Amino acid sequence: QVQLVESGGGLVQPGGSLRLSCVASGSGVSIYTMGWYRQAPGKQRYMVATITRGGTTNYADSVKGRFTISNDNAKNMVYLQMNSLKPTDTAVYYCQTITTTIETYWGQGTQVTVSS
């Protein structure tokens, strides 16, 4: 079993920045990928960015050039640096991990609100 805990959400003005963090814990955790997804009210959950243990990244087109995903394998952590935030980035952001045994786990989510 893997537990994911996110932090770093909040309220920010348009054009501002936030950094999300997520730590994975559990007995014998072996991470294959970690990533961030978001879900706005009344909408589906969408992939924002993912990163493999080896550092290969993937981004949604809507965040390319503004968001940067990174990881710390030693700490089982993943980060999302979000710059030039827009009101359309407002959502609950969820951390996700896929283990080497192809099990998927989700965090509880952290709210990001971009508003003036």
Short mmCIF file of N, CA and C in Angstrom, two decimals:
data_model
loop_
_atom_site.label_atom_id
_atom_site.label_comp_id
_atom_site.label_asym_id
_atom_site.label_seq_id
_atom_site.Cartn_x
_atom_site.Cartn_y
_atom_site.Cartn_z
N GLN A 1 0.85 -1.19 0.00
CA GLN A 1 0.00 0.00 0.00
C GLN A 1 0.89 1.24 0.00
N VAL A 2 0.50 2.22 -0.82
CA VAL A 2 1.25 3.46 -0.94
C VAL A 2 0.34 4.62 -0.52
N GLN A 3 0.87 5.49 0.28
CA GLN A 3 0.14 6.71 0.65
C GLN A 3 0.83 7.91 -0.01
N LEU A 4 0.00 8.79 -0.55
CA LEU A 4 0.50 10.02 -1.19
C LEU A 4 -0.08 11.22 -0.45
N VAL A 5 0.79 12.16 -0.14
CA VAL A 5 0.35 13.38 0.54
C VAL A 5 0.86 14.58 -0.24
N GLU A 6 -0.09 15.41 -0.68
CA GLU A 6 0.25 16.62 -1.43
C GLU A 6 0.29 17.83 -0.50
N SER A 7 1.01 18.84 -0.93
CA SER A 7 1.03 20.12 -0.22
C SER A 7 1.39 21.21 -1.20
N GLY A 8 1.11 22.45 -0.80
CA GLY A 8 1.53 23.59 -1.60
C GLY A 8 0.45 24.32 -2.35
N GLY A 9 -0.79 23.84 -2.29
CA GLY A 9 -1.86 24.54 -2.98
C GLY A 9 -2.21 25.84 -2.27
N GLY A 10 -3.11 26.61 -2.91
CA GLY A 10 -3.54 27.86 -2.29
C GLY A 10 -4.14 28.80 -3.30
N LEU A 11 -4.27 30.04 -2.86
CA LEU A 11 -4.84 31.10 -3.70
C LEU A 11 -3.70 31.96 -4.23
N VAL A 12 -3.72 32.23 -5.53
CA VAL A 12 -2.68 33.05 -6.15
C VAL A 12 -3.32 33.92 -7.22
N GLN A 13 -2.74 35.07 -7.44
CA GLN A 13 -3.25 35.96 -8.48
C GLN A 13 -2.79 35.50 -9.86
N PRO A 14 -3.55 35.85 -10.90
CA PRO A 14 -3.11 35.53 -12.26
C PRO A 14 -1.69 36.05 -12.52
N GLY A 15 -0.89 35.20 -13.17
CA GLY A 15 0.50 35.54 -13.41
C GLY A 15 1.44 35.10 -12.31
N GLY A 16 0.89 34.65 -11.20
CA GLY A 16 1.70 34.23 -10.08
C GLY A 16 2.21 32.81 -10.21
N SER A 17 2.88 32.35 -9.14
CA SER A 17 3.49 31.02 -9.13
C SER A 17 3.13 30.27 -7.86
N LEU A 18 3.12 28.95 -7.99
CA LEU A 18 2.96 28.05 -6.85
C LEU A 18 3.81 26.82 -7.10
N ARG A 19 4.21 26.18 -6.03
CA ARG A 19 4.95 24.92 -6.13
C ARG A 19 4.23 23.87 -5.33
N LEU A 20 3.82 22.80 -6.00
CA LEU A 20 3.18 21.67 -5.33
C LEU A 20 4.22 20.60 -5.04
N SER A 21 4.02 19.91 -3.91
CA SER A 21 4.90 18.81 -3.53
C SER A 21 4.05 17.60 -3.20
N CYS A 22 4.62 16.43 -3.41
CA CYS A 22 3.91 15.18 -3.08
C CYS A 22 4.95 14.17 -2.64
N VAL A 23 4.66 13.51 -1.53
CA VAL A 23 5.56 12.47 -1.03
C VAL A 23 4.81 11.15 -0.99
N ALA A 24 5.48 10.11 -1.45
CA ALA A 24 4.93 8.76 -1.42
C ALA A 24 5.59 7.98 -0.29
N SER A 25 4.77 7.28 0.48
CA SER A 25 5.30 6.48 1.57
C SER A 25 4.58 5.14 1.63
N GLY A 26 5.23 4.18 2.28
CA GLY A 26 4.65 2.86 2.39
C GLY A 26 5.75 1.81 2.40
N SER A 27 5.43 0.66 2.89
CA SER A 27 6.42 -0.41 3.00
C SER A 27 6.81 -0.93 1.62
N GLY A 28 8.09 -0.90 1.32
CA GLY A 28 8.57 -1.45 0.07
C GLY A 28 8.13 -0.69 -1.16
N VAL A 29 7.96 0.65 -1.02
CA VAL A 29 7.52 1.44 -2.17
C VAL A 29 8.55 1.39 -3.28
N SER A 30 8.08 1.08 -4.50
CA SER A 30 8.95 1.08 -5.66
C SER A 30 8.22 1.81 -6.78
N ILE A 31 8.67 3.03 -7.01
CA ILE A 31 7.96 3.93 -7.92
C ILE A 31 8.41 3.71 -9.36
N TYR A 32 7.44 3.69 -10.30
CA TYR A 32 7.74 3.68 -11.72
C TYR A 32 7.55 5.08 -12.29
N THR A 33 6.39 5.67 -12.06
CA THR A 33 6.15 7.05 -12.47
C THR A 33 5.40 7.79 -11.36
N MET A 34 5.54 9.09 -11.38
CA MET A 34 4.73 9.96 -10.54
C MET A 34 4.20 11.08 -11.41
N GLY A 35 3.08 11.65 -11.02
CA GLY A 35 2.51 12.68 -11.87
C GLY A 35 1.47 13.51 -11.15
N TRP A 36 1.02 14.53 -11.85
CA TRP A 36 0.00 15.43 -11.36
C TRP A 36 -1.17 15.46 -12.34
N TYR A 37 -2.36 15.39 -11.79
CA TYR A 37 -3.59 15.50 -12.54
C TYR A 37 -4.41 16.61 -11.90
N ARG A 38 -5.37 17.15 -12.63
CA ARG A 38 -6.22 18.16 -12.04
C ARG A 38 -7.66 17.96 -12.48
N GLN A 39 -8.56 18.43 -11.62
CA GLN A 39 -9.99 18.31 -11.88
C GLN A 39 -10.68 19.59 -11.45
N ALA A 40 -11.27 20.26 -12.43
CA ALA A 40 -12.06 21.46 -12.15
C ALA A 40 -13.49 21.05 -11.85
N PRO A 41 -14.26 21.89 -11.16
CA PRO A 41 -15.65 21.55 -10.83
C PRO A 41 -16.46 21.19 -12.06
N GLY A 42 -17.12 20.05 -12.01
CA GLY A 42 -17.98 19.61 -13.10
C GLY A 42 -17.25 19.06 -14.31
N LYS A 43 -15.93 18.89 -14.19
CA LYS A 43 -15.16 18.39 -15.32
C LYS A 43 -14.42 17.12 -14.94
N GLN A 44 -13.90 16.45 -15.97
CA GLN A 44 -13.14 15.23 -15.74
C GLN A 44 -11.75 15.55 -15.21
N ARG A 45 -11.11 14.55 -14.68
CA ARG A 45 -9.74 14.69 -14.21
C ARG A 45 -8.80 14.50 -15.42
N TYR A 46 -7.84 15.42 -15.58
CA TYR A 46 -6.92 15.38 -16.70
C TYR A 46 -5.48 15.36 -16.23
N MET A 47 -4.66 14.74 -17.04
CA MET A 47 -3.23 14.71 -16.77
C MET A 47 -2.64 16.10 -16.97
N VAL A 48 -1.81 16.52 -16.04
CA VAL A 48 -1.09 17.78 -16.16
C VAL A 48 0.36 17.51 -16.56
N ALA A 49 1.02 16.63 -15.80
CA ALA A 49 2.41 16.31 -16.09
C ALA A 49 2.77 15.01 -15.40
N THR A 50 3.65 14.23 -16.03
CA THR A 50 4.14 13.01 -15.42
C THR A 50 5.65 12.93 -15.59
N ILE A 51 6.27 12.13 -14.73
CA ILE A 51 7.72 11.94 -14.80
C ILE A 51 8.04 10.52 -14.38
N THR A 52 8.90 9.87 -15.15
CA THR A 52 9.33 8.53 -14.79
C THR A 52 10.50 8.60 -13.80
N ARG A 53 10.79 7.48 -13.21
CA ARG A 53 11.91 7.44 -12.27
C ARG A 53 13.21 7.87 -12.96
N GLY A 54 13.29 7.58 -14.24
CA GLY A 54 14.49 7.95 -15.00
C GLY A 54 14.51 9.40 -15.44
N GLY A 55 13.41 10.13 -15.21
CA GLY A 55 13.40 11.55 -15.52
C GLY A 55 12.70 11.93 -16.82
N THR A 56 12.09 11.00 -17.51
CA THR A 56 11.35 11.33 -18.73
C THR A 56 10.03 12.01 -18.35
N THR A 57 9.79 13.17 -18.95
CA THR A 57 8.61 13.96 -18.60
C THR A 57 7.61 14.02 -19.73
N ASN A 58 6.38 14.30 -19.35
CA ASN A 58 5.29 14.47 -20.31
C ASN A 58 4.37 15.55 -19.76
N TYR A 59 3.95 16.48 -20.63
CA TYR A 59 3.11 17.59 -20.19
C TYR A 59 1.86 17.71 -21.05
N ALA A 60 0.79 18.17 -20.43
CA ALA A 60 -0.37 18.57 -21.20
C ALA A 60 -0.01 19.82 -22.00
N ASP A 61 -0.58 19.94 -23.20
CA ASP A 61 -0.26 21.09 -24.05
C ASP A 61 -0.58 22.42 -23.34
N SER A 62 -1.61 22.41 -22.53
CA SER A 62 -2.07 23.65 -21.89
C SER A 62 -1.09 24.20 -20.86
N VAL A 63 -0.14 23.38 -20.42
CA VAL A 63 0.80 23.85 -19.38
C VAL A 63 2.24 23.88 -19.86
N LYS A 64 2.50 23.43 -21.08
CA LYS A 64 3.86 23.42 -21.59
C LYS A 64 4.45 24.83 -21.58
N GLY A 65 5.68 24.94 -21.10
CA GLY A 65 6.34 26.24 -21.02
C GLY A 65 6.02 27.02 -19.76
N ARG A 66 5.02 26.58 -19.00
CA ARG A 66 4.65 27.28 -17.77
C ARG A 66 4.89 26.42 -16.53
N PHE A 67 4.66 25.13 -16.65
CA PHE A 67 4.80 24.21 -15.52
C PHE A 67 6.03 23.33 -15.71
N THR A 68 6.66 22.98 -14.60
CA THR A 68 7.81 22.07 -14.64
C THR A 68 7.65 21.01 -13.56
N ILE A 69 7.72 19.75 -13.98
CA ILE A 69 7.65 18.64 -13.03
C ILE A 69 9.07 18.14 -12.77
N SER A 70 9.33 17.78 -11.54
CA SER A 70 10.63 17.24 -11.16
C SER A 70 10.44 16.22 -10.05
N ASN A 71 11.46 15.41 -9.81
CA ASN A 71 11.34 14.41 -8.76
C ASN A 71 12.63 14.28 -7.96
N ASP A 72 12.49 13.67 -6.82
CA ASP A 72 13.62 13.31 -5.96
C ASP A 72 13.43 11.85 -5.62
N ASN A 73 14.11 10.97 -6.35
CA ASN A 73 13.90 9.54 -6.17
C ASN A 73 14.27 9.06 -4.77
N ALA A 74 15.29 9.64 -4.21
CA ALA A 74 15.74 9.21 -2.88
C ALA A 74 14.67 9.46 -1.83
N LYS A 75 13.85 10.48 -2.04
CA LYS A 75 12.81 10.84 -1.07
C LYS A 75 11.43 10.41 -1.53
N ASN A 76 11.31 9.77 -2.70
CA ASN A 76 10.00 9.41 -3.28
C ASN A 76 9.09 10.63 -3.35
N MET A 77 9.64 11.72 -3.86
CA MET A 77 8.87 12.95 -3.96
C MET A 77 8.79 13.43 -5.40
N VAL A 78 7.70 14.14 -5.69
CA VAL A 78 7.51 14.78 -6.98
C VAL A 78 7.03 16.21 -6.72
N TYR A 79 7.47 17.10 -7.59
CA TYR A 79 7.14 18.52 -7.45
C TYR A 79 6.52 19.03 -8.76
N LEU A 80 5.72 20.07 -8.62
CA LEU A 80 5.19 20.74 -9.80
C LEU A 80 5.35 22.24 -9.58
N GLN A 81 6.27 22.83 -10.33
CA GLN A 81 6.46 24.27 -10.30
C GLN A 81 5.53 24.89 -11.33
N MET A 82 4.63 25.74 -10.87
CA MET A 82 3.63 26.33 -11.75
C MET A 82 3.86 27.83 -11.82
N ASN A 83 4.18 28.30 -13.00
CA ASN A 83 4.43 29.73 -13.24
C ASN A 83 3.39 30.28 -14.21
N SER A 84 3.29 31.59 -14.25
CA SER A 84 2.35 32.26 -15.16
C SER A 84 0.96 31.66 -15.06
N LEU A 85 0.50 31.50 -13.84
CA LEU A 85 -0.79 30.85 -13.61
C LEU A 85 -1.94 31.67 -14.18
N LYS A 86 -2.94 30.94 -14.67
CA LYS A 86 -4.13 31.53 -15.27
C LYS A 86 -5.36 31.09 -14.48
N PRO A 87 -6.45 31.85 -14.57
CA PRO A 87 -7.68 31.40 -13.90
C PRO A 87 -8.13 30.02 -14.35
N THR A 88 -7.83 29.66 -15.59
CA THR A 88 -8.21 28.34 -16.10
C THR A 88 -7.39 27.21 -15.48
N ASP A 89 -6.35 27.55 -14.72
CA ASP A 89 -5.58 26.53 -14.00
C ASP A 89 -6.25 26.17 -12.67
N THR A 90 -7.29 26.89 -12.30
CA THR A 90 -7.99 26.61 -11.05
C THR A 90 -8.59 25.21 -11.07
N ALA A 91 -8.23 24.42 -10.05
CA ALA A 91 -8.69 23.02 -9.98
C ALA A 91 -8.16 22.41 -8.69
N VAL A 92 -8.65 21.22 -8.43
CA VAL A 92 -8.01 20.38 -7.41
C VAL A 92 -6.93 19.58 -8.11
N TYR A 93 -5.73 19.64 -7.57
CA TYR A 93 -4.58 18.95 -8.16
C TYR A 93 -4.30 17.69 -7.36
N TYR A 94 -4.22 16.57 -8.08
CA TYR A 94 -4.00 15.28 -7.46
C TYR A 94 -2.64 14.71 -7.86
N CYS A 95 -1.96 14.18 -6.89
CA CYS A 95 -0.73 13.45 -7.14
C CYS A 95 -1.09 11.99 -7.42
N GLN A 96 -0.39 11.41 -8.38
CA GLN A 96 -0.62 10.01 -8.72
C GLN A 96 0.72 9.31 -8.85
N THR A 97 0.75 8.04 -8.46
CA THR A 97 1.93 7.23 -8.70
C THR A 97 1.53 5.87 -9.26
N ILE A 98 2.37 5.36 -10.13
CA ILE A 98 2.25 3.99 -10.62
C ILE A 98 3.51 3.26 -10.17
N THR A 99 3.32 2.16 -9.49
CA THR A 99 4.47 1.43 -8.96
C THR A 99 5.03 0.48 -10.01
N THR A 100 6.16 -0.13 -9.69
CA THR A 100 6.77 -1.09 -10.61
C THR A 100 5.94 -2.37 -10.71
N THR A 101 4.99 -2.55 -9.81
CA THR A 101 4.06 -3.68 -9.91
C THR A 101 2.75 -3.25 -10.57
N ILE A 102 2.78 -2.08 -11.22
CA ILE A 102 1.67 -1.53 -11.99
C ILE A 102 0.41 -1.37 -11.13
N GLU A 103 0.60 -0.82 -9.95
CA GLU A 103 -0.52 -0.42 -9.11
C GLU A 103 -0.57 1.10 -9.10
N THR A 104 -1.78 1.65 -9.14
CA THR A 104 -1.97 3.09 -9.20
C THR A 104 -2.54 3.60 -7.89
N TYR A 105 -1.96 4.68 -7.41
CA TYR A 105 -2.41 5.30 -6.16
C TYR A 105 -2.60 6.79 -6.38
N TRP A 106 -3.53 7.36 -5.61
CA TRP A 106 -3.85 8.78 -5.70
C TRP A 106 -3.74 9.44 -4.34
N GLY A 107 -3.36 10.71 -4.35
CA GLY A 107 -3.41 11.51 -3.15
C GLY A 107 -4.81 12.06 -2.94
N GLN A 108 -4.96 12.82 -1.87
CA GLN A 108 -6.28 13.35 -1.52
C GLN A 108 -6.61 14.63 -2.27
N GLY A 109 -5.62 15.24 -2.89
CA GLY A 109 -5.83 16.45 -3.67
C GLY A 109 -5.54 17.72 -2.89
N THR A 110 -5.11 18.74 -3.63
CA THR A 110 -4.87 20.05 -3.04
C THR A 110 -5.46 21.11 -3.96
N GLN A 111 -6.16 22.07 -3.37
CA GLN A 111 -6.86 23.08 -4.17
C GLN A 111 -5.90 24.16 -4.63
N VAL A 112 -5.97 24.48 -5.90
CA VAL A 112 -5.26 25.63 -6.47
C VAL A 112 -6.30 26.56 -7.06
N THR A 113 -6.31 27.79 -6.58
CA THR A 113 -7.25 28.79 -7.07
C THR A 113 -6.47 29.99 -7.60
N VAL A 114 -6.73 30.33 -8.85
CA VAL A 114 -6.06 31.47 -9.48
C VAL A 114 -7.12 32.54 -9.71
N SER A 115 -7.03 33.60 -8.96
CA SER A 115 -8.05 34.64 -9.01
C SER A 115 -7.50 35.95 -8.49
N SER A 116 -8.01 37.04 -9.05
CA SER A 116 -7.63 38.35 -8.55
C SER A 116 -8.63 38.85 -7.52
#
